[in-house]
mmCIF file with all atom_site columns, C-alpha atoms in Angstrom:
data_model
loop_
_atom_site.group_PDB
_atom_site.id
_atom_site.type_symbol
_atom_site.label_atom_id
_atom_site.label_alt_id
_atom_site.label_comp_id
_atom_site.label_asym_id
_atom_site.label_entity_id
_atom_site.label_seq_id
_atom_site.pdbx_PDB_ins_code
_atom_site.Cartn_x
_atom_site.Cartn_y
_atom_site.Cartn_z
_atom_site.occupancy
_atom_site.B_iso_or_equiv
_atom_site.pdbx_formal_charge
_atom_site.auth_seq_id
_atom_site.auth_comp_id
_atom_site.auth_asym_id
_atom_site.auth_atom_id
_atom_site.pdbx_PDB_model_num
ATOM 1   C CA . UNK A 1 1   ? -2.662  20.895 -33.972 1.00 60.00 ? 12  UNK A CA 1
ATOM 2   C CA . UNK A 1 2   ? -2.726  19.050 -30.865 1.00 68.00 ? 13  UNK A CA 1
ATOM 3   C CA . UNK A 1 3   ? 0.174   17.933 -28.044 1.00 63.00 ? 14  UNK A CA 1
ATOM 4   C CA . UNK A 1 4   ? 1.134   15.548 -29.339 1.00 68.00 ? 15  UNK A CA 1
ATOM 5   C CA . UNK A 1 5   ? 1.396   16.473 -32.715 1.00 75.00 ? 16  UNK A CA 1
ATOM 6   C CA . UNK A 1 6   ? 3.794   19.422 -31.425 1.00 72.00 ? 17  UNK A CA 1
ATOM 7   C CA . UNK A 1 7   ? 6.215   16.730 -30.011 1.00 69.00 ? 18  UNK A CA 1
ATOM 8   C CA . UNK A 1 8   ? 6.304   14.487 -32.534 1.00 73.00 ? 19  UNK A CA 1
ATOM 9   C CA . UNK A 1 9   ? 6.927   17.810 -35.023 1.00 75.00 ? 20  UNK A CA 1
ATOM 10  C CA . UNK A 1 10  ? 9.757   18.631 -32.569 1.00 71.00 ? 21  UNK A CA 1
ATOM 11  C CA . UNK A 1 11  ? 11.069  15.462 -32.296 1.00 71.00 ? 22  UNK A CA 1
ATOM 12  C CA . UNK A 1 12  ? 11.520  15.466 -36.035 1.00 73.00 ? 23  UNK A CA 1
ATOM 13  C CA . UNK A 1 13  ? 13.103  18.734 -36.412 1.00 73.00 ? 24  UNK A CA 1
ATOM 14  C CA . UNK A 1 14  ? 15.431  17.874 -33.470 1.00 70.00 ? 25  UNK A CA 1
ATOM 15  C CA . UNK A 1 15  ? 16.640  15.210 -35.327 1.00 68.00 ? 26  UNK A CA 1
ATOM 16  C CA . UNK A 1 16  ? 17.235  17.387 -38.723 1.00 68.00 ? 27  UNK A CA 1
ATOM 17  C CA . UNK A 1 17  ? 19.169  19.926 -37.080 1.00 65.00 ? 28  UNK A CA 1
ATOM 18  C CA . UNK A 1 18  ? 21.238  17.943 -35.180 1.00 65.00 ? 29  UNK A CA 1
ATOM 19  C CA . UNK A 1 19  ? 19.199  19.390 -31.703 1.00 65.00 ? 30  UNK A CA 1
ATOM 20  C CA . UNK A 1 20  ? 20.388  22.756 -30.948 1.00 69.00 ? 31  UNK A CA 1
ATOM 21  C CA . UNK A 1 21  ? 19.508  24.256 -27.041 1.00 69.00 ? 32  UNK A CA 1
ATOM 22  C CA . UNK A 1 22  ? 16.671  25.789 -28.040 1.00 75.00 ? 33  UNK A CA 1
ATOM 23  C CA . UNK A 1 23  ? 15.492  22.768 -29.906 1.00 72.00 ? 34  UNK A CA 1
ATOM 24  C CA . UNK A 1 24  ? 16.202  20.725 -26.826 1.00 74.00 ? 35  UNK A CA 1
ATOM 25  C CA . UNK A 1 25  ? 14.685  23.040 -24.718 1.00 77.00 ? 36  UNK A CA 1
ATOM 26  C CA . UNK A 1 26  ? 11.536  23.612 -26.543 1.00 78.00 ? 37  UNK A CA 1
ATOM 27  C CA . UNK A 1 27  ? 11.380  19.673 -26.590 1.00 76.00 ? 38  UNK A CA 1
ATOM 28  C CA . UNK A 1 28  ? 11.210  19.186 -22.878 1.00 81.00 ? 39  UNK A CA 1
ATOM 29  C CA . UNK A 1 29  ? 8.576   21.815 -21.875 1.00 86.00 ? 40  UNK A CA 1
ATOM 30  C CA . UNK A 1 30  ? 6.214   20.327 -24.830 1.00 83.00 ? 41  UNK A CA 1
ATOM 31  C CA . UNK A 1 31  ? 7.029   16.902 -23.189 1.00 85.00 ? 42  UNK A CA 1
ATOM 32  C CA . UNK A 1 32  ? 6.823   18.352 -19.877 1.00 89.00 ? 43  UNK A CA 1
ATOM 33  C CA . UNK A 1 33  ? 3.035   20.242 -20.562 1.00 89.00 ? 44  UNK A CA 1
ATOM 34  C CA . UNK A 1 34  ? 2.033   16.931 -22.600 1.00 88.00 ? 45  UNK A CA 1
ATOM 35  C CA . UNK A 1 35  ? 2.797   15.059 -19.292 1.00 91.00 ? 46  UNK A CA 1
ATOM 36  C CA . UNK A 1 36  ? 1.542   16.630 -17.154 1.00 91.00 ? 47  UNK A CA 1
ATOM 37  C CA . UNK A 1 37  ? -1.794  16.853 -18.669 1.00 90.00 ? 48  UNK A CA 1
ATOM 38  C CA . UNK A 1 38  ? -1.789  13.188 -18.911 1.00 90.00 ? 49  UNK A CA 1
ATOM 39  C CA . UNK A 1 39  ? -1.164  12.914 -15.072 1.00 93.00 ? 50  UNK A CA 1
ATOM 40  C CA . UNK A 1 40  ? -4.052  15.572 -14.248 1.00 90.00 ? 51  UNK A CA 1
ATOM 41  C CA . UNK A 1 41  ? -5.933  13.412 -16.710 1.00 90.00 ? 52  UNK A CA 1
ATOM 42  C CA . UNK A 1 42  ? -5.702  10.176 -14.940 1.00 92.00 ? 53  UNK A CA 1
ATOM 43  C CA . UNK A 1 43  ? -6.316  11.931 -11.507 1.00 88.00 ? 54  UNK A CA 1
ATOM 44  C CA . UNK A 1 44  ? -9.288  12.943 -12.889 1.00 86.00 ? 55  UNK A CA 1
ATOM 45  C CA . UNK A 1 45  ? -8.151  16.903 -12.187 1.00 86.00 ? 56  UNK A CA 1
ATOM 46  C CA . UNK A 1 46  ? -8.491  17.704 -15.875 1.00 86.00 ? 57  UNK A CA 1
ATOM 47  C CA . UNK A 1 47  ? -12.090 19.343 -15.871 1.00 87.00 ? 58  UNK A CA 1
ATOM 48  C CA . UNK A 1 48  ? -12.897 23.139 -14.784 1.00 85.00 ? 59  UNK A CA 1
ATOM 49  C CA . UNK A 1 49  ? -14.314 22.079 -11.649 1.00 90.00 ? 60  UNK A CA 1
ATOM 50  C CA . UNK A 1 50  ? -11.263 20.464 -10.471 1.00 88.00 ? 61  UNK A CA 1
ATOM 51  C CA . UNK A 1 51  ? -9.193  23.662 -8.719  1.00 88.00 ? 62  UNK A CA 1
ATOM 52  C CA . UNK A 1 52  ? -12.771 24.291 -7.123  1.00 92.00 ? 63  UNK A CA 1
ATOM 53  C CA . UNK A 1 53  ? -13.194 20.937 -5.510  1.00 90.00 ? 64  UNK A CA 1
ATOM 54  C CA . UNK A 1 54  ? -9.216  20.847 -4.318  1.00 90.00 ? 65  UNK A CA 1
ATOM 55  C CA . UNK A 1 55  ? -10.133 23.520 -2.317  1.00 94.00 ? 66  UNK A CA 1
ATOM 56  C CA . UNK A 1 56  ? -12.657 22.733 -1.011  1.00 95.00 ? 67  UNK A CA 1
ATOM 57  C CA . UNK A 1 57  ? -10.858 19.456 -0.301  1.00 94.00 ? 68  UNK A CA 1
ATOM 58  C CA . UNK A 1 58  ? -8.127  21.260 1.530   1.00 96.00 ? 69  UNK A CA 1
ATOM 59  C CA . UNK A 1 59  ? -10.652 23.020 3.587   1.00 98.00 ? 70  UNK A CA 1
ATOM 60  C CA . UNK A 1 60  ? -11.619 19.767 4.650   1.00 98.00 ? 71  UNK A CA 1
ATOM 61  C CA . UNK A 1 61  ? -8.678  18.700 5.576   1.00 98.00 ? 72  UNK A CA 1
ATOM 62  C CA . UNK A 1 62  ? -7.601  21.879 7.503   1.00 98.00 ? 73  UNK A CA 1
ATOM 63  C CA . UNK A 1 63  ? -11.237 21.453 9.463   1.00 98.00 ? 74  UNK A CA 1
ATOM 64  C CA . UNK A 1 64  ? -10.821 18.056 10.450  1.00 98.00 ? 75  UNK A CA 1
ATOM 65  C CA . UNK A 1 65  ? -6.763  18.789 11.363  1.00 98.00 ? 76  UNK A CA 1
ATOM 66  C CA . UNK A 1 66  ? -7.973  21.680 13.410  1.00 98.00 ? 77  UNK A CA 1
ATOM 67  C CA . UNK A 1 67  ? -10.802 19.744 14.858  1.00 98.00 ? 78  UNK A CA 1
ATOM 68  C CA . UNK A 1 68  ? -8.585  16.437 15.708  1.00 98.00 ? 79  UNK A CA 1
ATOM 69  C CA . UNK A 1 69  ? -6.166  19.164 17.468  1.00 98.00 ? 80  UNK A CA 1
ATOM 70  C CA . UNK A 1 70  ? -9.253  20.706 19.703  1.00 98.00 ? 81  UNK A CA 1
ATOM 71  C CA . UNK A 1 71  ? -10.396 17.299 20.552  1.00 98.00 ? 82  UNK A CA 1
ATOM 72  C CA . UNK A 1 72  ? -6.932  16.286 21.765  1.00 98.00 ? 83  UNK A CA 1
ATOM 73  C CA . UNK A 1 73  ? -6.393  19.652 23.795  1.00 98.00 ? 84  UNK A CA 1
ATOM 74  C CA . UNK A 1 74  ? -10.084 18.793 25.582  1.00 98.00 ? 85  UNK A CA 1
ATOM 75  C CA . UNK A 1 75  ? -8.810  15.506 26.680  1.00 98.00 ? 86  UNK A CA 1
ATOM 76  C CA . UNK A 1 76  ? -5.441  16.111 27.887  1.00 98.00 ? 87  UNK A CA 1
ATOM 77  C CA . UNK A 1 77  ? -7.044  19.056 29.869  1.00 98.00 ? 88  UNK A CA 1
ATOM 78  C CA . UNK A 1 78  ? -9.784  16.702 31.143  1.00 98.00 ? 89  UNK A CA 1
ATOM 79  C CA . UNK A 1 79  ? -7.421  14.310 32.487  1.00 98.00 ? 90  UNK A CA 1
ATOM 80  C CA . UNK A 1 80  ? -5.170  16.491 34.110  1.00 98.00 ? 91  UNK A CA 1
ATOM 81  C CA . UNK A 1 81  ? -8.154  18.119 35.711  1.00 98.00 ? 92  UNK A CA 1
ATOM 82  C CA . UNK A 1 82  ? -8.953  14.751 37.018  1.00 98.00 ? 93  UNK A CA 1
ATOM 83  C CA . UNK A 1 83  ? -5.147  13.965 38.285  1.00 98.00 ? 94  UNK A CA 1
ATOM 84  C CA . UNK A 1 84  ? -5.786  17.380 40.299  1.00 98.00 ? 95  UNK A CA 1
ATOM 85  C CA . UNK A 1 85  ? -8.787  16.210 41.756  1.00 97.00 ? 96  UNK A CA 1
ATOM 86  C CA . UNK A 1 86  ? -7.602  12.798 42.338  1.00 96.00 ? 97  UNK A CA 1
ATOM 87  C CA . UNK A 1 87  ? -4.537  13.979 44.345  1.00 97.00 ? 98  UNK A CA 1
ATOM 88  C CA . UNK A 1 88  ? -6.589  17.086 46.380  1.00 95.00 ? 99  UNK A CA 1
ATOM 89  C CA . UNK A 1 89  ? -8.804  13.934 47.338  1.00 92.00 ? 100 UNK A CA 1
ATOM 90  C CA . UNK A 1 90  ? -5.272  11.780 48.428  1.00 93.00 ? 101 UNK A CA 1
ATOM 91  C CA . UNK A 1 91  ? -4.189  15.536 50.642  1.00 93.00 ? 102 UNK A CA 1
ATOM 92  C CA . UNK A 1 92  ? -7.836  15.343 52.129  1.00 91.00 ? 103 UNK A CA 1
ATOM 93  C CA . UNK A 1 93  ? -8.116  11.702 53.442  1.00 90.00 ? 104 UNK A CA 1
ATOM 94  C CA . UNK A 1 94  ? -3.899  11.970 54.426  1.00 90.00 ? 105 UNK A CA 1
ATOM 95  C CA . UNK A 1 95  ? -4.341  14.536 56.796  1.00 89.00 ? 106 UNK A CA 1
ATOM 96  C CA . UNK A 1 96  ? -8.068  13.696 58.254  1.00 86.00 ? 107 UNK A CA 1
ATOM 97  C CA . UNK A 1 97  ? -10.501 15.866 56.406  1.00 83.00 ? 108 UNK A CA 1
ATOM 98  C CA . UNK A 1 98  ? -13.078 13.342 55.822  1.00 78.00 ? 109 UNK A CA 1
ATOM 99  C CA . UNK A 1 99  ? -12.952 12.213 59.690  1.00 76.00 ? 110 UNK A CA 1
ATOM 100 C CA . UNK A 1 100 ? -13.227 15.993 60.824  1.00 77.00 ? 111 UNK A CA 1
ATOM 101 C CA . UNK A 1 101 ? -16.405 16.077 58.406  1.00 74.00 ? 112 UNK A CA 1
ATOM 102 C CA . UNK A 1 102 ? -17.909 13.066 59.734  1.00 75.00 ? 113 UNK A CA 1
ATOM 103 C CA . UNK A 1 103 ? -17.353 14.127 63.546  1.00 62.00 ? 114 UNK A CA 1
#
């Protein structure tokens, strides 16, 4: 007996007995599981391999979050290395550095 043999055999005996809790609530988790296994289906998550590969997709992600983060850590440290050197070169040429260098 498949799914959705189950829900159409529960639908039917809901309907004799006039749908009692248990009824009701055996109804919505065989609806619920029959669902869901469509979804999965249509994702194309339905196969063995599929818990393997969103792992390894979540890896993926994590690396290139983690990687993105790095990146953006180099740059803003790159640039405010440059600010610093930018304004020790202003303090230089404001009080006469360079001249005293030069002669």
């Amino acid at each position: 007996m498949n799914d959705t043999d189950m829900l159409a055999r529960l639908v039917a005996q809901a309907e004799g007995e006039g749908s009692s809790l248990i009824m009701i609530r055996a109804l919505v988790e065989e609806a619920s599981d029959l669902g869901a296994a469509r979804a999965l289906d249509r994702l194309g998550l339905s196969d063995p391999k599929a818990e393997r590969d969103l792992r390894e997709l979540r890896e993926l992600l994590r690396a290139w979050r983690d990687a993105k983060k790095a990146v953006r850590s180099a740059v803003i440290g790159w640039m405010v290395r440059g600010c610093l050197a930018l304004m020790l070169i202003g303090i230089a040429v404001k009080l006469g550095l360079f001249a005293m260098v030069k002669g």
